[in-house]
Structure formats: structure tokens, C-alpha cells
Short mmCIF file of N, CA and C in Angstrom, two decimals:
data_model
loop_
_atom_site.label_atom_id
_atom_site.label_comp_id
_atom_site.label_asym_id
_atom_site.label_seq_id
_atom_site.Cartn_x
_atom_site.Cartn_y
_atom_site.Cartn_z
N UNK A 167 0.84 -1.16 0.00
CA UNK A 167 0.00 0.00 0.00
C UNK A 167 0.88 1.22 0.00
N UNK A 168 0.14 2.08 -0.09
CA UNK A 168 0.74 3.61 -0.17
C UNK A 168 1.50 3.61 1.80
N UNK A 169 2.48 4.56 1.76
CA UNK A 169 3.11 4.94 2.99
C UNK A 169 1.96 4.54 4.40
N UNK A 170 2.26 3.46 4.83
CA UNK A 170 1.48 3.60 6.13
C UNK A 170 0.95 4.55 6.71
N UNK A 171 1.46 5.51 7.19
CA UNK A 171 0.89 6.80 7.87
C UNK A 171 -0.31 7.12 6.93
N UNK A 172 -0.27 7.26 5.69
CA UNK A 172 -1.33 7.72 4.79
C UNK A 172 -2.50 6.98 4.75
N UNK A 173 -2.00 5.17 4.38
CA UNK A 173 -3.14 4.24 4.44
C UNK A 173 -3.78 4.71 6.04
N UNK A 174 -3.03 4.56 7.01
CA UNK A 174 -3.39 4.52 7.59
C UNK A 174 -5.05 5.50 7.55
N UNK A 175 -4.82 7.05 7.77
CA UNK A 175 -6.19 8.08 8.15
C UNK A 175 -6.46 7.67 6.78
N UNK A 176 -6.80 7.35 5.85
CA UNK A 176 -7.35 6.89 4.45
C UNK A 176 -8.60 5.61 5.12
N UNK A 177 -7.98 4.55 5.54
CA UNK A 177 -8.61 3.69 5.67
C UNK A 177 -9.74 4.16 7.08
N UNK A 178 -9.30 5.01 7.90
CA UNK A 178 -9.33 5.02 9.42
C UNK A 178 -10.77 5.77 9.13
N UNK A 179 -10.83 6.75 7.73
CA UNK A 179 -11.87 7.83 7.52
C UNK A 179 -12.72 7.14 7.05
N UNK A 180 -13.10 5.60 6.69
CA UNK A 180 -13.76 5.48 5.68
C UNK A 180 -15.24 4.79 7.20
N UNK A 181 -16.57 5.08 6.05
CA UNK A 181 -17.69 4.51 7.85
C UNK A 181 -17.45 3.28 7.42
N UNK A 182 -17.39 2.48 8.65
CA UNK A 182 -17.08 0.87 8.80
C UNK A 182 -16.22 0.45 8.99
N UNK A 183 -15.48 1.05 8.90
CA UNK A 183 -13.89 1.07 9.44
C UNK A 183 -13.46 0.98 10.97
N UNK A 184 -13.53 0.14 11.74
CA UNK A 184 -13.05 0.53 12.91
C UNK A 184 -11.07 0.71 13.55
N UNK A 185 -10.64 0.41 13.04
CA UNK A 185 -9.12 0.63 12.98
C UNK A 185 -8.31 0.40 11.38
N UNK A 186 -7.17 0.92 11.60
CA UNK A 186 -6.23 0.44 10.17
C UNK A 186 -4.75 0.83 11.52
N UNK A 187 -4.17 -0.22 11.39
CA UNK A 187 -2.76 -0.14 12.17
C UNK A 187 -2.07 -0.59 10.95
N UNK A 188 -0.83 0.54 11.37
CA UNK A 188 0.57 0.32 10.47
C UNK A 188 1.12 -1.04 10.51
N UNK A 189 1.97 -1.20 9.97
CA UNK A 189 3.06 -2.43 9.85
C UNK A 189 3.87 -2.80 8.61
N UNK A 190 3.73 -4.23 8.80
CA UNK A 190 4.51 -4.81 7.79
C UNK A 190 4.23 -5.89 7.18
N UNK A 191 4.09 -6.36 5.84
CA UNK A 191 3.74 -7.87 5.50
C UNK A 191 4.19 -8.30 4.27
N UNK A 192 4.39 -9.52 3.70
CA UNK A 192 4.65 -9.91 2.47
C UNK A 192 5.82 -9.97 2.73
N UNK A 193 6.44 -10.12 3.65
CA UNK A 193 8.29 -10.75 3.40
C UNK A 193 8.48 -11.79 3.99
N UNK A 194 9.84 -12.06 4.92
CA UNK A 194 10.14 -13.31 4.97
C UNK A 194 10.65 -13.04 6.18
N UNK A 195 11.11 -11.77 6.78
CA UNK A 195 11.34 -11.71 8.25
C UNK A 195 10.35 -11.74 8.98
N UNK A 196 10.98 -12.36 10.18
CA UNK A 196 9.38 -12.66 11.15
C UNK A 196 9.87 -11.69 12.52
N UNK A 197 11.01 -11.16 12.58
CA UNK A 197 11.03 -10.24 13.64
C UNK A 197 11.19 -8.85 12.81
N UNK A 198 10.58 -7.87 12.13
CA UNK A 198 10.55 -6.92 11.46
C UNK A 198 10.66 -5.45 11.83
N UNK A 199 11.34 -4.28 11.66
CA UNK A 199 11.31 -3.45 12.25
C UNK A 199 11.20 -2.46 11.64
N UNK A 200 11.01 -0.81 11.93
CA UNK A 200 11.41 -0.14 10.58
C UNK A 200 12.43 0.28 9.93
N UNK A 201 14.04 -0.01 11.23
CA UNK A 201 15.00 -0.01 9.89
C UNK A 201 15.39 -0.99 9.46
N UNK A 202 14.95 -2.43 9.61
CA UNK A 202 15.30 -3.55 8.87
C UNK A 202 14.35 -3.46 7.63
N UNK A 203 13.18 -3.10 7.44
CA UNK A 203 12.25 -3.11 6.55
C UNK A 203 12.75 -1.90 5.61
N UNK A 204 13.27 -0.80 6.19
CA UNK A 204 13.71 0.29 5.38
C UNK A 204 14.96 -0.40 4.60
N UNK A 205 15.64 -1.00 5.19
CA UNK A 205 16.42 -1.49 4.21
C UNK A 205 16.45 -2.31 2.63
N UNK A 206 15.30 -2.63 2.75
CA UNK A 206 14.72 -3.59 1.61
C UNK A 206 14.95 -5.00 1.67
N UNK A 207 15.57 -5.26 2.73
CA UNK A 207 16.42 -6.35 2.72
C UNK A 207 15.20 -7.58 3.15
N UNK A 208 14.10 -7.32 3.91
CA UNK A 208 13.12 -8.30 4.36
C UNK A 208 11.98 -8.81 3.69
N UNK A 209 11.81 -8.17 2.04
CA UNK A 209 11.07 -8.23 1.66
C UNK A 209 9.83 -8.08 1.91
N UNK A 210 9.71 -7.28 3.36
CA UNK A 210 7.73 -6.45 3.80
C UNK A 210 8.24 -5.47 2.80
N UNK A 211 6.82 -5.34 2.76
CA UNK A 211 6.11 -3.81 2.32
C UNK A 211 5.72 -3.35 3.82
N UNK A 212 5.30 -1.76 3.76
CA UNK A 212 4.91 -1.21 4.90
C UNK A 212 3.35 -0.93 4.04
N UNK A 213 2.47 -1.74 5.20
CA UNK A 213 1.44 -1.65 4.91
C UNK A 213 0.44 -1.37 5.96
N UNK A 214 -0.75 -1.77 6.14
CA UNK A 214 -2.18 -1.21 7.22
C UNK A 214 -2.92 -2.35 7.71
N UNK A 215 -3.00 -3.23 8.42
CA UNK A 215 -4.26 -4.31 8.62
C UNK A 215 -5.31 -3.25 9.10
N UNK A 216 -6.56 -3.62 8.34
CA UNK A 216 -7.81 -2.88 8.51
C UNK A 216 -8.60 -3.89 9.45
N UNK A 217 -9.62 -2.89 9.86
CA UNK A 217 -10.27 -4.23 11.06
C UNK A 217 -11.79 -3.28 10.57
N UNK A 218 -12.68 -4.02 9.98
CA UNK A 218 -13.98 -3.58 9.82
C UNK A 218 -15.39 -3.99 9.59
N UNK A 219 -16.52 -3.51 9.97
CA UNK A 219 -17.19 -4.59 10.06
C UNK A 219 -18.46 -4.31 8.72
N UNK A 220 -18.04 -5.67 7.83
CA UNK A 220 -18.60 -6.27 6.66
C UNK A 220 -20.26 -5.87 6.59
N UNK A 221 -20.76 -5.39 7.59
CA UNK A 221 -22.21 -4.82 7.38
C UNK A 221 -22.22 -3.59 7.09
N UNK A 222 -21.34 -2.99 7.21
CA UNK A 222 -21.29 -1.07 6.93
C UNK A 222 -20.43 -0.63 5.85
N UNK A 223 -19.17 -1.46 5.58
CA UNK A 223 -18.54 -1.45 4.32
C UNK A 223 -17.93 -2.90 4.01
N UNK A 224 -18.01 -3.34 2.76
CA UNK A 224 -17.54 -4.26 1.69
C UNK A 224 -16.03 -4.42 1.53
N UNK A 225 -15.16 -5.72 1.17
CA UNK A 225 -14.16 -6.30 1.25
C UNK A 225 -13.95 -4.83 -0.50
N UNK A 226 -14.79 -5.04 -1.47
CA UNK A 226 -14.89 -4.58 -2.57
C UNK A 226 -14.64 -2.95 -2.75
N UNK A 227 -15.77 -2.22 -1.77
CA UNK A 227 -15.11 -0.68 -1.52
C UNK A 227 -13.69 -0.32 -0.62
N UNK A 228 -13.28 -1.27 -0.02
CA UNK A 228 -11.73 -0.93 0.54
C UNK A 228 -11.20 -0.99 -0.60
N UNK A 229 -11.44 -2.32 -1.44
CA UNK A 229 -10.30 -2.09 -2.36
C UNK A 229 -10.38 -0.80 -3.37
N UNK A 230 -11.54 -0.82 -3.62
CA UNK A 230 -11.74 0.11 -4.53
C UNK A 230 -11.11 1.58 -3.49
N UNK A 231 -10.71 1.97 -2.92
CA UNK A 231 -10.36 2.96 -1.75
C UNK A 231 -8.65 2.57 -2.06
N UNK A 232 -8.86 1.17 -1.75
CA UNK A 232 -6.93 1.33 -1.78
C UNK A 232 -6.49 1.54 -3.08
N UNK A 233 -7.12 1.62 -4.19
CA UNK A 233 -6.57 1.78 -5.62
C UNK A 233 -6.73 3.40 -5.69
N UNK A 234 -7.75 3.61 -4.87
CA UNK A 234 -8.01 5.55 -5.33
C UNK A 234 -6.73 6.08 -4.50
N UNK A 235 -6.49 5.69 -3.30
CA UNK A 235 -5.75 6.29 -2.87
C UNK A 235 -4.21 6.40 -3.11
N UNK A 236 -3.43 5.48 -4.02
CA UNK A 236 -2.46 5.79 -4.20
C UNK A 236 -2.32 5.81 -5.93
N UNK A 237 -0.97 5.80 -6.84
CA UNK A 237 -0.61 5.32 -7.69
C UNK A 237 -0.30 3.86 -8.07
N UNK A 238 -1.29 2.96 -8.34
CA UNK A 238 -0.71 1.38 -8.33
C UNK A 238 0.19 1.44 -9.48
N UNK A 239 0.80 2.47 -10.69
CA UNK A 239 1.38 2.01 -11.44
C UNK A 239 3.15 2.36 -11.25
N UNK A 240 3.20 2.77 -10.22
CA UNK A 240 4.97 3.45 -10.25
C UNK A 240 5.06 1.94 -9.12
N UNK A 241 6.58 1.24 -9.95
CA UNK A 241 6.70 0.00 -9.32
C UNK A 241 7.95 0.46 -8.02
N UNK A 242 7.79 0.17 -6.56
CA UNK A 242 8.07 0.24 -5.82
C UNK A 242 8.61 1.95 -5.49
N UNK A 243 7.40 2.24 -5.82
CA UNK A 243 7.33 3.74 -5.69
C UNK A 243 6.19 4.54 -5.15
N UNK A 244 6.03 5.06 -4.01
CA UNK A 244 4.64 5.86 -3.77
C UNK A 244 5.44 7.31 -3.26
N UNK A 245 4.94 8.33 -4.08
CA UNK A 245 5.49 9.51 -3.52
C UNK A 245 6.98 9.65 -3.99
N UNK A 246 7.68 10.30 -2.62
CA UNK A 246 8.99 10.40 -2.68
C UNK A 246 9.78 9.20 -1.92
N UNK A 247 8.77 8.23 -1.99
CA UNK A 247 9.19 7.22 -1.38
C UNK A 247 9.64 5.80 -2.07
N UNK A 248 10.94 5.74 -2.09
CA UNK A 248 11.44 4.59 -3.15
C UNK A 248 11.83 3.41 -2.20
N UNK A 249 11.81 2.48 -2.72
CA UNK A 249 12.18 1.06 -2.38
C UNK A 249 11.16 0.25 -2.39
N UNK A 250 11.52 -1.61 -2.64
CA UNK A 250 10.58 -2.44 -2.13
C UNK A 250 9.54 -2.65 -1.41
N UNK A 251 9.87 -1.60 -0.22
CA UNK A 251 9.00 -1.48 1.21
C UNK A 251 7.64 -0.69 0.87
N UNK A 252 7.86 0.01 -0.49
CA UNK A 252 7.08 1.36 -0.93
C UNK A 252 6.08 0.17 -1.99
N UNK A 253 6.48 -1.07 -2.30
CA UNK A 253 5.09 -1.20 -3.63
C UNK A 253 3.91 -1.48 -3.29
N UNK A 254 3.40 -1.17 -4.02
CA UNK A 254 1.87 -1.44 -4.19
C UNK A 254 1.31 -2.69 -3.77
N UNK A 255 0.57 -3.32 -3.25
CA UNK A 255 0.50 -4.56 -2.84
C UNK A 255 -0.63 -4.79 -2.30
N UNK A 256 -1.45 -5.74 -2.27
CA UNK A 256 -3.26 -6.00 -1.87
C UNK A 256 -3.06 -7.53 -1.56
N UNK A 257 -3.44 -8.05 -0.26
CA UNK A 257 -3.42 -9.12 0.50
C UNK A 257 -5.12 -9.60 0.45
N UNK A 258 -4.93 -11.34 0.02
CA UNK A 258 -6.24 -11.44 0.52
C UNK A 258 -6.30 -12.60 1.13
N UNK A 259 -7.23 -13.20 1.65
CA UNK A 259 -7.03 -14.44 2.74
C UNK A 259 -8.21 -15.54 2.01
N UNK A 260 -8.85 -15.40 0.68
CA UNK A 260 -9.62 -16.47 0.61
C UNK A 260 -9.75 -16.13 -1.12
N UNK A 261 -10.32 -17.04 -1.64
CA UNK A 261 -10.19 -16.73 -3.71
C UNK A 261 -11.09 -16.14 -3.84
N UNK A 262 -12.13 -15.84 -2.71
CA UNK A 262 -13.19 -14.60 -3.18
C UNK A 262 -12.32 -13.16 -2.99
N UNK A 263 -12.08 -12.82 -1.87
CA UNK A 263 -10.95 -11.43 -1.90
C UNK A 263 -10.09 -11.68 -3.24
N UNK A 264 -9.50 -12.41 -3.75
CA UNK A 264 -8.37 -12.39 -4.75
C UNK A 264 -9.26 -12.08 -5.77
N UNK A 265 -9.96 -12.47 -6.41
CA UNK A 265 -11.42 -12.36 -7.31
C UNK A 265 -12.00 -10.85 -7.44
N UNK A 266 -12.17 -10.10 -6.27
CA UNK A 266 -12.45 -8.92 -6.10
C UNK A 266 -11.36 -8.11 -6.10
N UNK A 267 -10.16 -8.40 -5.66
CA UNK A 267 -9.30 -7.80 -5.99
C UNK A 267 -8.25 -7.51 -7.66
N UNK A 268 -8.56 -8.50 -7.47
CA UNK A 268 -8.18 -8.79 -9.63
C UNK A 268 -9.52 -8.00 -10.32
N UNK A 269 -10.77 -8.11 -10.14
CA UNK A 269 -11.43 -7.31 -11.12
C UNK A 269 -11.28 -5.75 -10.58
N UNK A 270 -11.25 -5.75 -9.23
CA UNK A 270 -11.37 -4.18 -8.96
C UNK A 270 -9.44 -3.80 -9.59
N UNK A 271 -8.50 -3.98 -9.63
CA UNK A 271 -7.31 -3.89 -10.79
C UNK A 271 -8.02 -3.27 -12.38
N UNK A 272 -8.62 -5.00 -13.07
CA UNK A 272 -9.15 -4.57 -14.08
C UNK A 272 -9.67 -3.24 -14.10
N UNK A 273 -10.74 -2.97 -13.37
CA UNK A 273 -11.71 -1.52 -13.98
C UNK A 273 -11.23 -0.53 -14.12
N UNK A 274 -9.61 -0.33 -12.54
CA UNK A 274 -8.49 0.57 -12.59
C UNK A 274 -8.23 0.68 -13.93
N UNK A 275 -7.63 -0.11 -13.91
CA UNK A 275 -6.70 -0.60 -15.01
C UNK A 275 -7.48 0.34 -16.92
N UNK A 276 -8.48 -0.12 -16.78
CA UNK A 276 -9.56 0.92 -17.74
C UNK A 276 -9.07 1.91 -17.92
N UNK A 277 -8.86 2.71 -17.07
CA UNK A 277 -9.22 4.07 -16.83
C UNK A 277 -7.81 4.85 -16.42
N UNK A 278 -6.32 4.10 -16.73
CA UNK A 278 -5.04 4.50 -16.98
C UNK A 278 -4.21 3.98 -17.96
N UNK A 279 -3.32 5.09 -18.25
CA UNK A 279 -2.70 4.86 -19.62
C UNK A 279 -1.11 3.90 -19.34
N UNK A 280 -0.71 4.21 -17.91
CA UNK A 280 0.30 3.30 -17.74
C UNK A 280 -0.66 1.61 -17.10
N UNK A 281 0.41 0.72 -17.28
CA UNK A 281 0.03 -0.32 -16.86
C UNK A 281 -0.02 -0.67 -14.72
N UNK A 282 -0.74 -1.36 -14.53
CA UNK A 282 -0.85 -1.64 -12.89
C UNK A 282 0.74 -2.01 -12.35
N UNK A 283 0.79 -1.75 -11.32
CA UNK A 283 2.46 -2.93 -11.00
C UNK A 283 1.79 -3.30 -9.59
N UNK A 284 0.57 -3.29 -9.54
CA UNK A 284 0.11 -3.82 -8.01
C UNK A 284 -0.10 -5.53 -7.62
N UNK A 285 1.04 -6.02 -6.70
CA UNK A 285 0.93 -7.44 -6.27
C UNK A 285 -0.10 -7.61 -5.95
N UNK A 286 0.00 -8.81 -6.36
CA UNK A 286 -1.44 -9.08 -5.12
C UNK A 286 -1.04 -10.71 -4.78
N UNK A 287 -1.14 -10.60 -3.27
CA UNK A 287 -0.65 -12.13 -2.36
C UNK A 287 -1.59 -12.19 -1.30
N UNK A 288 -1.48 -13.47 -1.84
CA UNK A 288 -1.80 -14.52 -0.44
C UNK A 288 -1.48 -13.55 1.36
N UNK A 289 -2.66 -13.39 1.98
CA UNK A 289 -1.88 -12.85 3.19
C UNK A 289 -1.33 -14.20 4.23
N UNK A 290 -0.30 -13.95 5.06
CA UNK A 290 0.16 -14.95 5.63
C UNK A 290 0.77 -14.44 6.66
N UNK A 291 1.10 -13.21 7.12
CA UNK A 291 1.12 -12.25 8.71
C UNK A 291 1.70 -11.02 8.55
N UNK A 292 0.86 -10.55 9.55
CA UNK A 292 1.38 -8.61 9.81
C UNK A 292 1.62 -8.55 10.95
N UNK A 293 3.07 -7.32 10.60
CA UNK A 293 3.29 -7.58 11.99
C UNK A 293 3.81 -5.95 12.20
N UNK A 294 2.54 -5.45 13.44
CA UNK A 294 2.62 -3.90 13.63
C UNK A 294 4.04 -3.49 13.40
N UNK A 295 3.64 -2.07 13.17
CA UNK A 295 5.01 -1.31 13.52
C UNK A 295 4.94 -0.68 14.64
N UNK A 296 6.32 -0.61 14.87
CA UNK A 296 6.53 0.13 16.17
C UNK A 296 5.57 1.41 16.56
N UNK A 297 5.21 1.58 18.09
CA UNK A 297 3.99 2.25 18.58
C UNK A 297 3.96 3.64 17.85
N UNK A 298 5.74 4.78 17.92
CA UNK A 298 5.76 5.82 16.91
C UNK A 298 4.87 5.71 15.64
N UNK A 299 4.86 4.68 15.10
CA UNK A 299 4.55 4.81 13.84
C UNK A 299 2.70 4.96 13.52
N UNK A 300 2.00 4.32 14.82
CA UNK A 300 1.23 4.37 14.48
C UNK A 300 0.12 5.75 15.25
N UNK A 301 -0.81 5.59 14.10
CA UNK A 301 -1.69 6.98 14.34
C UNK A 301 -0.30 8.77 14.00
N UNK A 302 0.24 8.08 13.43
CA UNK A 302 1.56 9.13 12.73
C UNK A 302 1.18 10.24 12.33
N UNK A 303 0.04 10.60 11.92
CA UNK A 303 -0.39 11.56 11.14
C UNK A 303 -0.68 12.41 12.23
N UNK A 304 -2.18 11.89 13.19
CA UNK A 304 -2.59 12.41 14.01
C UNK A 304 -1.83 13.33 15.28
N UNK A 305 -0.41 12.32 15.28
CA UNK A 305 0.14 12.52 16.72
C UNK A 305 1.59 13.53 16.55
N UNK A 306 1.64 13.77 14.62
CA UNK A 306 2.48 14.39 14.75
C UNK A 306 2.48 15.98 13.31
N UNK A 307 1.07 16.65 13.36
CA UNK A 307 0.63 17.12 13.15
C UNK A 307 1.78 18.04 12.03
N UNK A 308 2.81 18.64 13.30
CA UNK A 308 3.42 19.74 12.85
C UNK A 308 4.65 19.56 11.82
N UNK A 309 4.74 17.79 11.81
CA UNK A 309 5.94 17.48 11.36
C UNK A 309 5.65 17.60 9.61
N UNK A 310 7.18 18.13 8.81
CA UNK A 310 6.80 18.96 7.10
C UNK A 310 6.41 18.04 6.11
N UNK A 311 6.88 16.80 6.48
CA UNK A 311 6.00 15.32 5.69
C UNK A 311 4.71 15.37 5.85
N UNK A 312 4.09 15.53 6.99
CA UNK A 312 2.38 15.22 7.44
C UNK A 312 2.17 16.19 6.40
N UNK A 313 2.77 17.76 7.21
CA UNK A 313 1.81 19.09 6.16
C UNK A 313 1.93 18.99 4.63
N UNK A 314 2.90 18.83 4.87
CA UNK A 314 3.57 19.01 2.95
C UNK A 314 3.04 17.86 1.72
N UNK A 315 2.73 16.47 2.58
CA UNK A 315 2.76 15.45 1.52
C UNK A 315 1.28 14.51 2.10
N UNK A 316 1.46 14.48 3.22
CA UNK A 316 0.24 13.48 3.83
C UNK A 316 -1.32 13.86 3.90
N UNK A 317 -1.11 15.19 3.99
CA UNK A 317 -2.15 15.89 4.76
C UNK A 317 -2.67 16.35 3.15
N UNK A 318 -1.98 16.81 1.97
CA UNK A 318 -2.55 17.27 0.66
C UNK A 318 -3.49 15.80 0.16
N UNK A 319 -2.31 14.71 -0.02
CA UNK A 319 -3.06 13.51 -0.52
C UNK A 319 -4.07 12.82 -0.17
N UNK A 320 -4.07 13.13 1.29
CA UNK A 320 -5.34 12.86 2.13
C UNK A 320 -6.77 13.48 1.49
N UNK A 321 -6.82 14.93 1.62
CA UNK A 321 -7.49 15.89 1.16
C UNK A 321 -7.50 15.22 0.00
N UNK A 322 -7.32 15.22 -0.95
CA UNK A 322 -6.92 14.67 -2.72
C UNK A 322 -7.84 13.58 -2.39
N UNK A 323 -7.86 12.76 -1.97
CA UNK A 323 -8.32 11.58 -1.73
C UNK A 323 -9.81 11.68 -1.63
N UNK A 324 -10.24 12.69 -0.12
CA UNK A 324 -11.78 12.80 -0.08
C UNK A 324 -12.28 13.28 -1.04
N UNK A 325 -11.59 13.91 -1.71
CA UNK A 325 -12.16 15.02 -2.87
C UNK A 325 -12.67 14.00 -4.15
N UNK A 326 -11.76 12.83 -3.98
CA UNK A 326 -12.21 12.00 -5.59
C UNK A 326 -12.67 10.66 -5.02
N UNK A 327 -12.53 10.13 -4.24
CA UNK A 327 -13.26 8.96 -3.80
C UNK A 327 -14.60 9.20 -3.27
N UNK A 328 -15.54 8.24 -3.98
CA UNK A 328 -16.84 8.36 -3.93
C UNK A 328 -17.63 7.48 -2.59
N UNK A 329 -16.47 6.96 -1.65
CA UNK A 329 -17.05 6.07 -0.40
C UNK A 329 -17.77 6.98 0.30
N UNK A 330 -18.18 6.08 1.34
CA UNK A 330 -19.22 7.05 2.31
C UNK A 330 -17.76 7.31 3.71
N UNK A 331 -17.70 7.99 4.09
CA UNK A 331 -16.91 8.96 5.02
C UNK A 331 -17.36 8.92 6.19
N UNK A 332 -16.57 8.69 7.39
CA UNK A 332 -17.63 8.71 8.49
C UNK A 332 -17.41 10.60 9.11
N UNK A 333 -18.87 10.95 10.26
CA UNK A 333 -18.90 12.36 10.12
C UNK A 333 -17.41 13.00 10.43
#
């Protein structure tokens, strides 16, 4: 997914949503941190486990949310943020999520002129990031990443995604 901190209030805003915590998933280290993961060397991505409940929003509008919210086509790239840790990536735990996740790609996919570079795997464990990291946005308001880069794309985000928002 896009920069944790971002998924993070992205996912956190949407109604039905009851949490999105930072972390890490899709690699091969099982004790993970953020400068082992910054290194590229563990093969995580820094990503969000969402926790929400399936009567107020759909496995189908997250995804459709996680494709609005970033660039799926710059390969291990979101922002000014380069490396492995940075790609695009959509986890699902059963062949119906993978199913919804491959057509919600397709419709993307429609409607841009570069091609997708978004994985999509099998989930198999997340594992938080350290306590700093999470609620990042919220807790660190003044810092020139939040204002400058987090806080525009955020905004960007409500402005073109058509989900329902909680108040």
C-alpha cells in the first residue's frame, strides 16, 4: 500500500472502518522493524491491517479505496518514497478477496494509460510497527512530511473517492 501513515487516516476515515494499524507484510522476516524493513532487505512492504465490520462497508469498496488512494502504477514507488518497502501490494485471505481484488485492478486498469504494478498475495502475517509509527499523522501534526505530503493527498483523496466517510 501507499506509505502507512497515509493508508493509515485513508482507511481510518472510511464509515465501517473501525481501525487500520501500520506495519509490515509480504516478506520473509518474522522479527521486522522499521530499519530492517527500510532497508529492503526483508522483503515487507509497509502496509495497514484494517479491522472492519462487513455490514457497513464491503471487502470490494476498501479495495476500490486502496486503488483511489495511491498510484498502483509506479513500481516500488509511492510519492517520494522509493524502495521495495514502498510497492503497491493488496493481500487477501480467501479466492473470493483475490477475485475482487483482480477485477477491482481490471476496472483501474480501464481508466489509466500506464500499466498496474500492483501485487497481489496470499496474506500470511502482519506484523505492527513500532507504537511511533502508528496513528503518525494524528500525533504528529506539525511534522513537514504530514503538512507538505500526507495531509494534501489525504485531502486529494476525499475530494475524488466516492465512499461514504464517516462524520
Amino acid at each position: 500500500v501507499c506509505s502507512s501513515d497515509l493508508a493509515e487516516i485513508i482507511f481510518q476515515s472510511l464509515e465501517g472502518v473501525r481501525d487500520a494499524v501500520s506495519g509490515y507484510a509480504g516478506g520473509h522476516d518474522t522479527e521486522p522493524d522499521y530499519e530492517k524493513v527500510s532497508s529492503g532487505e526483508t522483503g515487507h512492504a509497509e502496509t495497514v491491517q484494517v479491522y472492519y465490520d462487513p455490514t457497513k462497508i464491503s471487502f470490494r469498496e476498501l479495495i476500490a479505496a486502496f486503488f483511489a488512494s495511491h498510484d498502483p502504477t509506479t513500481l516500488n514507488r509511492q510519492g517520494n518514497d522509493i524502495g521495495s518497502e514502498y510497492r503497491s501490494i493488496a493481500f487477501y485471505r480467501n479466492s473470493a478477496e483475490k477475485k475482487i481484488i483482480e477485477e477491482e485492478r481490471s476496472r483501474v486498469q480501464k481508466t489509466l494509460k500506464r500499466p498496474i504494478t500492483t501485487e497481489v498475495s496470499v496474506f500470511s502475517a502482519f506484523y505492527p510497527a513500532e507504537p511511533y509509527h502508528q496513528e503518525y499523522i494524528l500525533n504528529h501534526p506539525g511534522n513537514r512530511y504530514v503538512q507538505n505530503v500526507s495531509i494534501p493527498e489525504y485531502e486529494a483523496f476525499r475530494i475524488h473517492f466516492k465512499g461514504k466517510f464517516k462524520p
